Tab-separated table of C-alpha atoms and ligand atoms in Angstrom:
chain	number	residue	atom	x	y	z
A	1	MET	CA	-7.353	-6.058	-28.041
A	2	LEU	CA	-5.432	-5.349	-24.781
A	3	ARG	CA	-1.687	-5.004	-25.377
A	4	PHE	CA	0.130	-6.505	-22.797
A	5	GLN	CA	4.002	-5.611	-22.521
A	6	SER	CA	6.837	-7.027	-20.595
A	7	ASN	CA	9.335	-5.935	-17.929
A	8	VAL	CA	7.895	-2.021	-18.078
A	9	SER	CA	9.613	0.266	-15.761
A	10	LEU	CA	7.057	2.283	-13.132
A	11	ALA	CA	9.645	4.369	-12.042
A	12	ASN	CA	7.248	7.456	-13.292
A	13	LEU	CA	4.239	5.637	-12.279
A	14	ASN	CA	4.978	5.575	-8.358
A	15	SER	CA	4.917	8.786	-6.708
A	16	PHE	CA	7.901	7.498	-4.221
A	17	GLY	CA	9.736	7.610	-7.032
A	18	PHE	CA	11.156	3.959	-6.868
A	19	SER	CA	12.726	1.953	-9.439
A	20	VAL	CA	10.058	-0.860	-9.845
A	21	VAL	CA	9.631	-2.931	-13.167
A	22	ALA	CA	6.431	-4.992	-13.661
A	23	GLU	CA	6.258	-8.134	-15.189
A	24	GLU	CA	3.604	-7.131	-17.556
A	25	TYR	CA	1.874	-4.030	-17.964
A	26	VAL	CA	-1.339	-3.305	-19.767
A	27	VAL	CA	-3.189	0.382	-20.295
A	28	LEU	CA	-7.213	0.068	-19.688
A	29	ASP	CA	-9.197	2.960	-21.819
A	30	GLN	CA	-12.230	1.031	-22.253
A	31	THR	CA	-14.529	-0.696	-19.983
A	32	SER	CA	-15.460	-3.330	-22.422
A	33	GLN	CA	-11.665	-4.379	-22.037
A	34	LEU	CA	-12.354	-5.144	-18.408
A	35	PRO	CA	-13.590	-9.144	-19.108
A	36	GLU	CA	-10.651	-9.748	-21.287
A	37	LEU	CA	-8.174	-8.450	-18.551
A	38	ILE	CA	-9.336	-10.445	-16.145
A	39	ASN	CA	-9.976	-13.755	-18.178
A	40	TYR	CA	-6.438	-13.422	-19.132
A	41	VAL	CA	-5.071	-13.106	-15.155
A	42	ARG	CA	-7.298	-15.704	-14.429
A	43	THR	CA	-6.644	-18.544	-16.992
A	44	ARG	CA	-2.710	-17.710	-16.418
A	45	HIS	CA	-3.138	-17.537	-12.213
A	46	LEU	CA	-1.595	-14.160	-12.434
A	47	PRO	CA	-1.554	-11.896	-9.378
A	48	LEU	CA	-3.412	-8.059	-10.681
A	49	LEU	CA	-2.442	-4.821	-9.602
A	50	VAL	CA	-5.090	-2.102	-10.590
A	51	LEU	CA	-3.128	1.168	-10.825
A	52	GLY	CA	-3.983	4.697	-10.908
A	53	GLY	CA	-1.471	7.771	-10.251
A	54	GLY	CA	0.647	5.224	-7.965
A	55	SER	CA	0.488	8.061	-5.124
A	56	ASN	CA	-0.691	5.959	-2.401
A	57	LEU	CA	1.327	2.576	-2.745
A	58	ILE	CA	4.697	1.644	-1.925
A	59	LEU	CA	5.542	-0.834	-4.408
A	60	ALA	CA	8.707	-3.630	-4.384
A	61	ASP	CA	11.147	-3.553	-7.176
A	62	ASP	CA	9.746	-6.301	-9.226
A	63	ILE	CA	5.957	-6.367	-9.377
A	64	PRO	CA	4.806	-10.144	-10.347
A	65	GLY	CA	1.992	-10.489	-12.793
A	66	VAL	CA	-0.094	-7.927	-14.450
A	67	VAL	CA	-0.364	-4.120	-13.689
A	68	ALA	CA	-3.489	-2.538	-14.929
A	69	HIS	CA	-3.283	0.880	-15.798
A	70	ILE	CA	-6.698	2.190	-15.403
A	71	GLN	CA	-7.134	5.348	-18.096
A	72	LEU	CA	-10.803	5.690	-18.660
A	73	GLN	CA	-11.481	8.855	-19.477
A	74	GLY	CA	-14.510	11.016	-19.638
A	75	TYR	CA	-16.794	13.801	-17.476
A	76	GLN	CA	-20.301	14.430	-18.306
A	77	LEU	CA	-23.300	16.230	-16.360
A	78	ILE	CA	-25.784	13.704	-15.661
A	79	SER	CA	-28.497	16.042	-14.123
A	80	GLU	CA	-29.101	19.315	-13.382
A	81	GLN	CA	-31.521	20.256	-10.828
A	82	ARG	CA	-32.187	23.895	-9.529
A	83	ASP	CA	-29.948	23.890	-6.576
A	84	HIS	CA	-27.541	20.912	-7.610
A	85	VAL	CA	-26.180	18.668	-10.245
A	86	ILE	CA	-24.833	15.235	-10.777
A	87	ILE	CA	-21.795	14.773	-12.775
A	88	ARG	CA	-20.388	11.666	-13.865
A	89	VAL	CA	-16.382	10.897	-14.005
A	90	ALA	CA	-14.465	8.137	-15.433
A	91	ALA	CA	-11.614	6.593	-13.428
A	92	GLY	CA	-8.981	7.326	-15.246
A	93	GLU	CA	-9.397	10.900	-14.995
A	94	PRO	CA	-6.682	12.900	-13.334
A	95	TRP	CA	-8.617	13.845	-9.560
A	96	HIS	CA	-7.243	17.460	-9.280
A	97	GLU	CA	-8.296	18.436	-12.935
A	98	THR	CA	-11.637	17.284	-12.049
A	99	VAL	CA	-11.837	19.481	-9.110
A	100	LYS	CA	-10.825	22.204	-11.053
A	101	ARG	CA	-13.321	21.730	-14.150
A	102	SER	CA	-16.442	21.027	-11.591
A	103	LEU	CA	-15.220	24.482	-10.071
A	104	ALA	CA	-14.869	25.982	-13.684
A	105	ASP	CA	-18.197	24.744	-14.191
A	106	GLY	CA	-20.046	26.220	-11.375
A	107	TYR	CA	-20.556	22.947	-9.527
A	108	TYR	CA	-19.062	23.275	-6.157
A	109	GLY	CA	-18.260	21.049	-3.176
A	110	LEU	CA	-14.652	19.578	-4.491
A	111	GLU	CA	-12.594	22.460	-3.450
A	112	ASN	CA	-11.582	21.648	-0.225
A	113	LEU	CA	-9.991	18.043	-2.020
A	114	ALA	CA	-8.011	20.384	-4.625
A	115	LEU	CA	-4.164	19.197	-5.242
A	116	ILE	CA	-4.532	15.586	-4.038
A	117	PRO	CA	-2.859	13.442	-6.968
A	118	GLY	CA	-4.002	10.344	-8.521
A	119	SER	CA	-7.152	9.319	-10.332
A	120	VAL	CA	-10.526	9.880	-9.734
A	121	GLY	CA	-11.103	5.784	-9.510
A	122	ALA	CA	-8.520	5.910	-6.584
A	123	ALA	CA	-10.238	8.360	-4.846
A	124	PRO	CA	-13.050	6.600	-3.350
A	125	VAL	CA	-10.382	3.628	-2.256
A	126	GLN	CA	-8.907	5.620	0.969
A	127	ASN	CA	-12.393	7.904	0.850
A	128	ILE	CA	-9.763	10.659	0.259
A	129	GLY	CA	-10.395	13.521	2.631
A	130	ALA	CA	-8.641	16.898	3.236
A	131	TYR	CA	-9.267	20.199	5.262
A	132	GLY	CA	-12.611	18.586	6.869
A	133	VAL	CA	-14.186	17.173	3.760
A	134	GLU	CA	-14.179	13.371	2.747
A	135	LEU	CA	-15.167	11.832	-0.863
A	136	LYS	CA	-18.091	10.071	0.534
A	137	ASP	CA	-19.649	13.666	1.330
A	138	ARG	CA	-19.935	14.345	-2.384
A	139	LEU	CA	-20.374	10.973	-3.704
A	140	LYS	CA	-23.653	9.971	-5.501
A	141	ARG	CA	-22.763	6.431	-6.366
A	142	LEU	CA	-19.918	4.816	-8.117
A	143	GLN	CA	-20.047	1.983	-10.575
A	144	VAL	CA	-17.664	-0.825	-10.396
A	145	TYR	CA	-16.350	-4.079	-12.378
A	146	ASP	CA	-17.133	-6.895	-9.921
A	147	THR	CA	-14.115	-9.398	-11.021
A	148	GLN	CA	-16.598	-12.483	-9.043
A	149	THR	CA	-19.798	-12.056	-10.830
A	150	GLU	CA	-17.665	-10.282	-14.003
A	151	ALA	CA	-20.366	-7.779	-14.340
A	152	LEU	CA	-21.122	-4.065	-13.936
A	153	VAL	CA	-22.618	-3.098	-10.966
A	154	TRP	CA	-23.485	0.513	-8.958
A	155	LEU	CA	-22.771	0.749	-5.582
A	156	SER	CA	-24.286	3.438	-3.089
A	157	PRO	CA	-21.948	5.353	-0.536
A	158	GLU	CA	-23.696	2.884	2.045
A	159	ASP	CA	-22.322	-0.054	0.223
A	160	CYS	CA	-19.176	1.701	0.230
A	161	GLN	CA	-18.465	1.190	3.914
A	162	PHE	CA	-16.701	4.434	4.095
A	163	GLY	CA	-14.665	5.130	7.113
A	164	TYR	CA	-11.637	7.399	7.832
A	165	ARG	CA	-9.318	7.234	5.036
A	166	GLU	CA	-11.066	3.091	4.710
A	167	SER	CA	-13.521	1.573	2.559
A	168	LEU	CA	-14.568	-1.639	1.473
A	169	PHE	CA	-11.978	-1.161	-1.151
A	170	LYS	CA	-9.105	-0.907	0.843
A	171	SER	CA	-9.968	-2.988	4.005
A	172	MET	CA	-11.918	-5.929	2.696
A	173	GLU	CA	-11.252	-7.163	-0.659
A	174	PRO	CA	-8.615	-4.654	-2.390
A	175	ASN	CA	-9.096	-6.856	-6.140
A	176	ARG	CA	-12.580	-7.624	-6.020
A	177	PHE	CA	-13.899	-4.406	-7.205
A	178	ILE	CA	-12.033	-2.129	-10.291
A	179	ILE	CA	-13.838	1.257	-9.941
A	180	THR	CA	-15.085	2.295	-13.606
A	181	CYS	CA	-16.619	5.659	-12.741
A	182	VAL	CA	-17.828	7.862	-10.263
A	183	GLU	CA	-20.642	10.218	-9.671
A	184	PHE	CA	-20.925	13.258	-7.353
A	185	LYS	CA	-23.465	15.594	-5.919
A	186	LEU	CA	-22.538	18.995	-6.384
A	187	THR	CA	-24.182	22.216	-5.087
A	188	LYS	CA	-25.036	25.179	-7.732
A	189	ASP	CA	-24.882	27.442	-4.483
A	190	SER	CA	-21.173	29.389	-4.588
A	191	MET	CA	-22.095	30.396	-0.600
A	192	GLN	CA	-21.684	27.053	0.817
A	193	VAL	CA	-17.935	26.767	2.047
A	194	ASN	CA	-16.527	24.335	4.668
A	195	LEU	CA	-14.259	26.252	6.381
A	196	GLY	CA	-13.535	24.269	9.743
A	197	TYR	CA	-9.710	24.185	9.490
A	198	GLN	CA	-8.473	27.142	11.078
A	199	ALA	CA	-5.702	27.831	8.832
A	200	LEU	CA	-7.786	27.628	5.770
A	201	LYS	CA	-10.621	30.123	7.276
A	202	GLU	CA	-7.548	32.527	7.982
A	203	THR	CA	-6.036	32.113	4.297
A	204	CYS	CA	-9.570	32.512	2.445
A	205	VAL	CA	-10.120	35.712	5.094
A	206	LYS	CA	-6.732	37.052	3.369
A	207	LEU	CA	-7.679	36.060	0.068
A	208	SER	CA	-11.198	37.377	-0.037
A	209	ASN	CA	-10.265	40.911	1.428
A	210	ASN	CA	-13.197	40.184	4.156
A	211	ALA	CA	-15.817	40.037	1.290
A	212	ALA	CA	-17.885	36.941	1.000
A	213	ILE	CA	-15.522	33.707	1.115
A	214	THR	CA	-16.584	31.716	-2.283
A	215	PRO	CA	-15.433	27.838	-3.308
A	216	ASP	CA	-12.859	29.595	-5.706
A	217	HIS	CA	-11.190	31.190	-2.407
A	218	VAL	CA	-11.318	27.795	-0.801
A	219	PHE	CA	-9.472	26.253	-4.089
A	220	GLU	CA	-6.960	29.092	-3.942
A	221	ALA	CA	-6.221	28.379	-0.033
A	222	VAL	CA	-6.090	24.952	-0.211
A	223	CYS	CA	-3.368	24.821	-3.083
A	224	TYR	CA	-1.322	27.637	-1.188
A	225	LEU	CA	-1.481	25.755	2.027
A	226	ARG	CA	-0.509	22.564	0.451
A	227	GLN	CA	2.134	24.375	-1.799
A	228	GLN	CA	3.986	25.577	1.370
A	229	LYS	CA	3.749	22.185	3.583
A	230	LEU	CA	3.596	19.454	0.825
A	231	PRO	CA	6.576	18.078	-1.234
A	232	ASN	CA	5.932	17.697	-4.887
A	233	PRO	CA	6.124	14.700	-5.830
A	234	SER	CA	7.592	15.403	-9.489
A	235	GLU	CA	10.545	16.978	-7.186
A	236	ILE	CA	10.452	14.436	-4.212
A	237	GLY	CA	9.375	11.345	-4.065
A	238	ASN	CA	6.425	10.929	-1.571
A	239	VAL	CA	3.018	9.252	-0.817
A	240	GLY	CA	1.427	11.927	1.036
A	241	SER	CA	0.576	11.126	4.968
A	242	PHE	CA	2.343	8.138	5.812
A	243	PHE	CA	0.074	7.146	8.956
A	244	LYS	CA	-3.251	7.568	9.726
A	245	ASN	CA	-3.852	10.054	12.525
A	246	PRO	CA	-4.682	7.650	15.377
A	247	ARG	CA	-7.943	7.723	17.356
A	248	VAL	CA	-7.708	7.023	21.272
A	249	SER	CA	-10.533	7.251	24.064
A	250	LYS	CA	-11.488	10.637	25.948
A	251	THR	CA	-9.592	9.436	29.107
A	252	ASP	CA	-6.129	8.360	27.035
A	253	TYR	CA	-6.433	12.245	25.328
A	254	LEU	CA	-6.769	13.486	28.986
A	255	SER	CA	-4.177	11.385	30.241
A	256	LEU	CA	-1.847	12.559	27.623
A	257	LYS	CA	-2.858	16.189	27.460
A	258	LYS	CA	-1.608	16.273	30.853
A	259	ARG	CA	1.760	14.459	30.152
A	260	PHE	CA	2.065	16.760	26.876
A	261	PRO	CA	0.123	19.883	27.128
A	262	ALA	CA	1.079	20.934	23.328
A	263	LEU	CA	-0.418	17.752	22.067
A	264	VAL	CA	-2.939	18.037	19.148
A	265	GLY	CA	-6.074	16.488	19.252
A	266	PHE	CA	-9.804	17.072	17.728
A	267	ALA	CA	-12.660	15.630	19.189
A	268	ASP	CA	-14.212	13.342	17.071
A	269	LYS	CA	-17.102	11.345	17.292
A	270	GLY	CA	-16.934	10.105	20.892
A	271	ALA	CA	-13.294	9.920	20.786
A	272	TYR	CA	-10.533	12.042	20.083
A	273	LYS	CA	-8.046	11.939	16.893
A	274	LEU	CA	-4.354	12.977	17.623
A	275	ALA	CA	-2.154	14.648	14.746
A	276	ALA	CA	0.223	11.789	13.942
A	277	GLY	CA	2.396	14.086	12.267
A	278	TRP	CA	2.882	16.220	16.095
A	279	LEU	CA	3.345	12.871	17.591
A	280	ILE	CA	6.286	11.875	15.341
A	281	GLU	CA	7.877	15.533	15.263
A	282	THR	CA	8.110	15.332	19.180
A	283	CYS	CA	9.619	12.459	19.272
A	284	GLY	CA	12.884	14.049	16.961
A	285	TRP	CA	12.082	12.403	13.823
A	286	LYS	CA	11.493	15.559	11.373
A	287	GLY	CA	13.995	16.291	8.975
A	288	GLN	CA	15.794	12.446	9.648
A	289	PHE	CA	16.955	10.665	7.115
A	290	ILE	CA	17.986	6.638	7.336
A	291	ASP	CA	19.549	5.982	3.800
A	292	SER	CA	17.305	7.457	1.000
A	293	VAL	CA	14.606	8.063	2.702
A	294	GLY	CA	13.664	10.400	5.716
A	295	VAL	CA	10.912	12.572	7.386
A	296	TYR	CA	10.262	15.585	5.541
A	297	ASP	CA	11.469	18.787	7.252
A	298	LYS	CA	7.876	20.657	6.973
A	299	GLN	CA	5.386	18.217	7.889
A	300	ALA	CA	6.783	15.043	9.718
A	301	LEU	CA	3.908	13.070	8.539
A	302	VAL	CA	5.381	12.841	5.075
A	303	LEU	CA	8.098	10.217	4.412
A	304	VAL	CA	10.310	11.088	1.673
A	305	ASN	CA	12.694	9.497	-1.093
A	306	ARG	CA	15.811	11.662	-1.684
A	307	GLY	CA	16.518	9.346	-4.675
A	308	GLY	CA	17.749	5.933	-4.667
A	309	GLY	CA	15.614	4.485	-1.922
A	310	ASN	CA	13.238	1.200	-1.876
A	311	ARG	CA	10.756	-0.400	-0.157
A	312	GLU	CA	13.003	-2.057	2.268
A	313	GLN	CA	14.271	1.522	3.461
A	314	VAL	CA	10.771	3.059	3.710
A	315	GLU	CA	9.322	-0.476	5.515
A	316	SER	CA	12.248	-0.270	7.852
A	317	LEU	CA	12.022	3.490	8.731
A	318	ALA	CA	8.361	3.407	9.052
A	319	ALA	CA	8.805	0.578	11.834
A	320	SER	CA	11.357	2.881	13.818
A	321	ILE	CA	9.249	5.730	13.796
A	322	ALA	CA	5.930	4.060	14.783
A	323	GLU	CA	7.868	1.814	17.744
A	324	SER	CA	9.289	5.402	19.226
A	325	VAL	CA	5.805	6.714	18.821
A	326	LEU	CA	4.261	3.679	20.787
A	327	GLN	CA	7.545	4.007	23.402
A	328	THR	CA	6.788	7.498	24.377
A	329	PHE	CA	2.928	8.022	23.726
A	330	GLY	CA	1.371	4.402	24.143
A	331	VAL	CA	-0.279	5.031	20.878
A	332	ARG	CA	0.160	2.617	17.957
A	333	LEU	CA	0.435	4.188	14.181
A	334	GLU	CA	-1.197	2.536	11.467
A	335	VAL	CA	0.009	2.719	7.794
A	336	GLU	CA	-1.852	4.650	5.255
A	337	PRO	CA	-0.765	3.763	1.491
A	338	ARG	CA	-0.686	0.522	0.510
A	339	PHE	CA	2.254	-2.000	0.181
A	340	TYR	CA	2.097	-4.069	-2.850
A	341	PRO	CA	2.715	-6.955	-3.097
B	401	FAD	P1	-2.602	4.446	-6.731
B	401	FAD	O1	-1.795	4.857	-5.925
B	401	FAD	O2	-2.670	3.893	-8.219
B	401	FAD	O3	-3.807	3.503	-6.003
B	401	FAD	C1	-4.243	3.496	-4.645
B	401	FAD	C2	-4.952	2.393	-4.398
B	401	FAD	O4	-6.454	2.345	-5.125
B	401	FAD	C3	-4.162	0.828	-4.796
B	401	FAD	O5	-4.790	-0.010	-3.675
B	401	FAD	C4	-5.036	0.508	-6.384
B	401	FAD	O6	-4.908	-0.786	-6.402
B	401	FAD	C5	-6.107	0.989	-5.705
B	401	FAD	N1	-6.843	1.698	-7.189
B	401	FAD	C6	-6.769	2.812	-8.295
B	401	FAD	N2	-7.299	2.580	-8.812
B	401	FAD	C7	-8.314	1.789	-8.897
B	401	FAD	C8	-9.874	1.573	-9.610
B	401	FAD	N3	-9.917	2.376	-10.529
B	401	FAD	N4	-10.615	0.446	-9.097
B	401	FAD	C9	-10.133	0.018	-8.145
B	401	FAD	N5	-8.765	0.276	-7.120
B	401	FAD	C10	-8.264	0.701	-7.559
B	401	FAD	N6	-4.800	10.983	0.290
B	401	FAD	C11	-5.634	11.920	0.772
B	401	FAD	O7	-6.929	11.077	1.387
B	401	FAD	N7	-5.814	13.123	1.197
B	401	FAD	C12	-4.695	13.619	0.904
B	401	FAD	O8	-4.518	15.097	1.212
B	401	FAD	C13	-3.799	13.584	0.315
B	401	FAD	N8	-2.608	14.088	-0.220
B	401	FAD	C14	-1.375	13.708	-0.262
B	401	FAD	C15	-0.766	14.458	-1.272
B	401	FAD	C16	0.785	13.812	-1.636
B	401	FAD	C17	1.637	14.860	-2.136
B	401	FAD	C18	0.752	12.776	-2.055
B	401	FAD	C19	2.143	12.197	-3.085
B	401	FAD	C20	-0.443	11.796	-1.830
B	401	FAD	C21	-1.551	12.365	-1.337
B	401	FAD	N9	-2.807	11.755	-0.952
B	401	FAD	C22	-3.893	12.026	-0.174
B	401	FAD	C23	-2.712	10.120	-1.249
B	401	FAD	C24	-3.148	9.794	-2.629
B	401	FAD	O9	-2.904	10.890	-3.550
B	401	FAD	C25	-4.461	9.510	-2.505
B	401	FAD	O10	-4.750	8.417	-1.693
B	401	FAD	C26	-5.267	9.114	-3.945
B	401	FAD	O11	-6.667	9.175	-4.039
B	401	FAD	C27	-4.562	7.871	-4.697
B	401	FAD	O12	-4.669	8.051	-6.139
B	401	FAD	P2	-3.867	7.176	-7.284
B	401	FAD	O13	-4.583	7.111	-8.564
B	401	FAD	O14	-2.699	7.642	-7.260
B	401	FAD	O15	-4.039	5.492	-6.611
B	402	NAP	P1	-2.928	20.146	9.210
B	402	NAP	O1	-3.944	21.560	9.169
B	402	NAP	O2	-1.409	20.936	9.904
B	402	NAP	O3	-3.554	19.782	10.729
B	402	NAP	C1	-2.706	18.493	11.039
B	402	NAP	C2	-3.531	17.560	11.617
B	402	NAP	O4	-4.896	18.137	12.346
B	402	NAP	C3	-4.602	16.908	10.052
B	402	NAP	O5	-4.034	15.809	10.380
B	402	NAP	C4	-6.391	17.071	10.465
B	402	NAP	O6	-6.806	15.981	10.475
B	402	NAP	C5	-5.920	17.994	11.968
B	402	NAP	N1	-7.102	18.960	12.410
B	402	NAP	C6	-6.484	19.929	11.821
B	402	NAP	N2	-7.678	20.838	11.821
B	402	NAP	C7	-8.555	20.299	12.265
B	402	NAP	C8	-9.968	20.582	12.602
B	402	NAP	N3	-10.654	21.458	12.602
B	402	NAP	N4	-11.164	19.560	12.903
B	402	NAP	C9	-10.461	18.397	12.752
B	402	NAP	N5	-9.356	17.974	12.931
B	402	NAP	C10	-8.066	18.795	12.458
B	402	NAP	O7	-2.452	19.622	8.490
B	402	NAP	P2	-2.021	19.297	7.167
B	402	NAP	O8	-0.779	18.232	6.739
B	402	NAP	O9	-1.606	20.886	6.623
B	402	NAP	O10	-2.825	18.692	6.180
B	402	NAP	C11	-4.032	19.633	5.482
B	402	NAP	C12	-5.220	18.462	5.127
B	402	NAP	O11	-4.611	17.632	3.809
B	402	NAP	C13	-5.604	17.400	6.368
B	402	NAP	O12	-6.785	17.329	6.369
B	402	NAP	C14	-4.629	16.379	5.804
B	402	NAP	O13	-5.358	14.981	6.076
B	402	NAP	C15	-5.020	16.627	3.975
B	402	NAP	N6	-3.408	15.273	3.523
B	402	NAP	C16	-3.872	14.554	3.583
B	402	NAP	C17	-2.874	13.743	3.147
B	402	NAP	C18	-2.908	12.508	2.738
B	402	NAP	O14	-1.894	11.604	2.603
B	402	NAP	N7	-3.811	11.233	3.373
B	402	NAP	C19	-1.459	14.353	2.741
B	402	NAP	C20	-1.769	15.853	2.679
B	402	NAP	C21	-2.994	16.264	3.506
B	402	NAP	P3	-7.119	14.954	9.163
B	402	NAP	O15	-5.834	14.742	8.437
B	402	NAP	O16	-8.284	14.028	9.751
B	402	NAP	O17	-7.767	16.239	8.191
């Protein structure tokens, strides 16, 4: 039986650290509770927010309806072959601990995604990515509770319609599917590493003392690099990258590169991906604050709350940043995290 609580503070459950209050809050720790949850919100016509770690959400002060905090637990080896394994991890497990545990078990492939905050169940929502690896590259399949048909269903990576920080869950039907568990296909080959990002490769070379680079080196290097550049949400509120890196055509990239020779961009499937952090920094925003929210001084793609900030302040700052990037470069920035409601 679910236990609904009224007027619950979510100040510790959103990584921006905003003073947010949920009208109703419930912890979901059994898959079998899902029909009861959906029946509760349907019969009362209440809005529902599915919450993981709150590290990709920008919440208003008051959240109407029900916030369902997913705390399903479990990590299981499903099958083992000579060269790879399938592991199943429940949606409420913390992402970084899952990466650590898989490496300790000798299952490799998640190390580039170390130190990303949040839960396993939210990871497919924006197809989390870092240092050249995306969740979709390691996904075998995932299970959802379909709130429309009220049934548990397995979805393949193709079903999930993954894109760059995008998926079916984010773009098309944000409230239809509740992810209950995720299965990963991981290699047992400790020589398979992805070192496409320059800084990662250089740090791994140093850490390994020029010996063979292993997934453990990659894990250590990713943690080191992230700690240098990103604010720890438990110390300063943030939701990671605030904007997606915009894609432009090759023609637009070359003309921008002529005007701004230092422009940072990468060839990407026939187009170019621009580093949004560089665009924002070049517009002079790095380290600037308006009220309590501002642009992090070590990475301009991250907006931070130095205490007392709220959603309106973030919206206003983000709009000013996007406008100056548009005026300077003619490039439109798109917000990465989800505003709710
Ligand atoms: P929440 O913020 O709780 O929810 C995010 C969205 O997912 C919401 O729409 C929510 O309704 C939905 N959701 C949550 N759980 C479920 C579920 N079980 N079923 C269905 N929907 C669900 N992201 C990256 O991609 N790469 C990075 O490198 C990265 N680095 C970050 C660094 C920092 C310091 C921070 C603060 C954030 C970073 N992020 C990054 C963003 C964020 O951590 C990820 O998007 C993460 O997956 C969000 O997980 P969460 O559990 O906190 O989700
Ligand atoms: P970085 O290494 O300084 O690189 C800046 C940008 O250039 C990144 O956004 C990255 O794009 C792109 N890039 C760098 N090398 C690339 C290459 N070899 N090929 C293609 N693209 C390349 O970035 P950072 O800020 O320190 O972050 C490191 C990684 O962590 C990045 O992958 C970033 O996406 C990820 N991260 C994500 C979040 C989030 O909230 N989404 C927050 C923090 C860090 P990509 O972003 O596409 O990788």
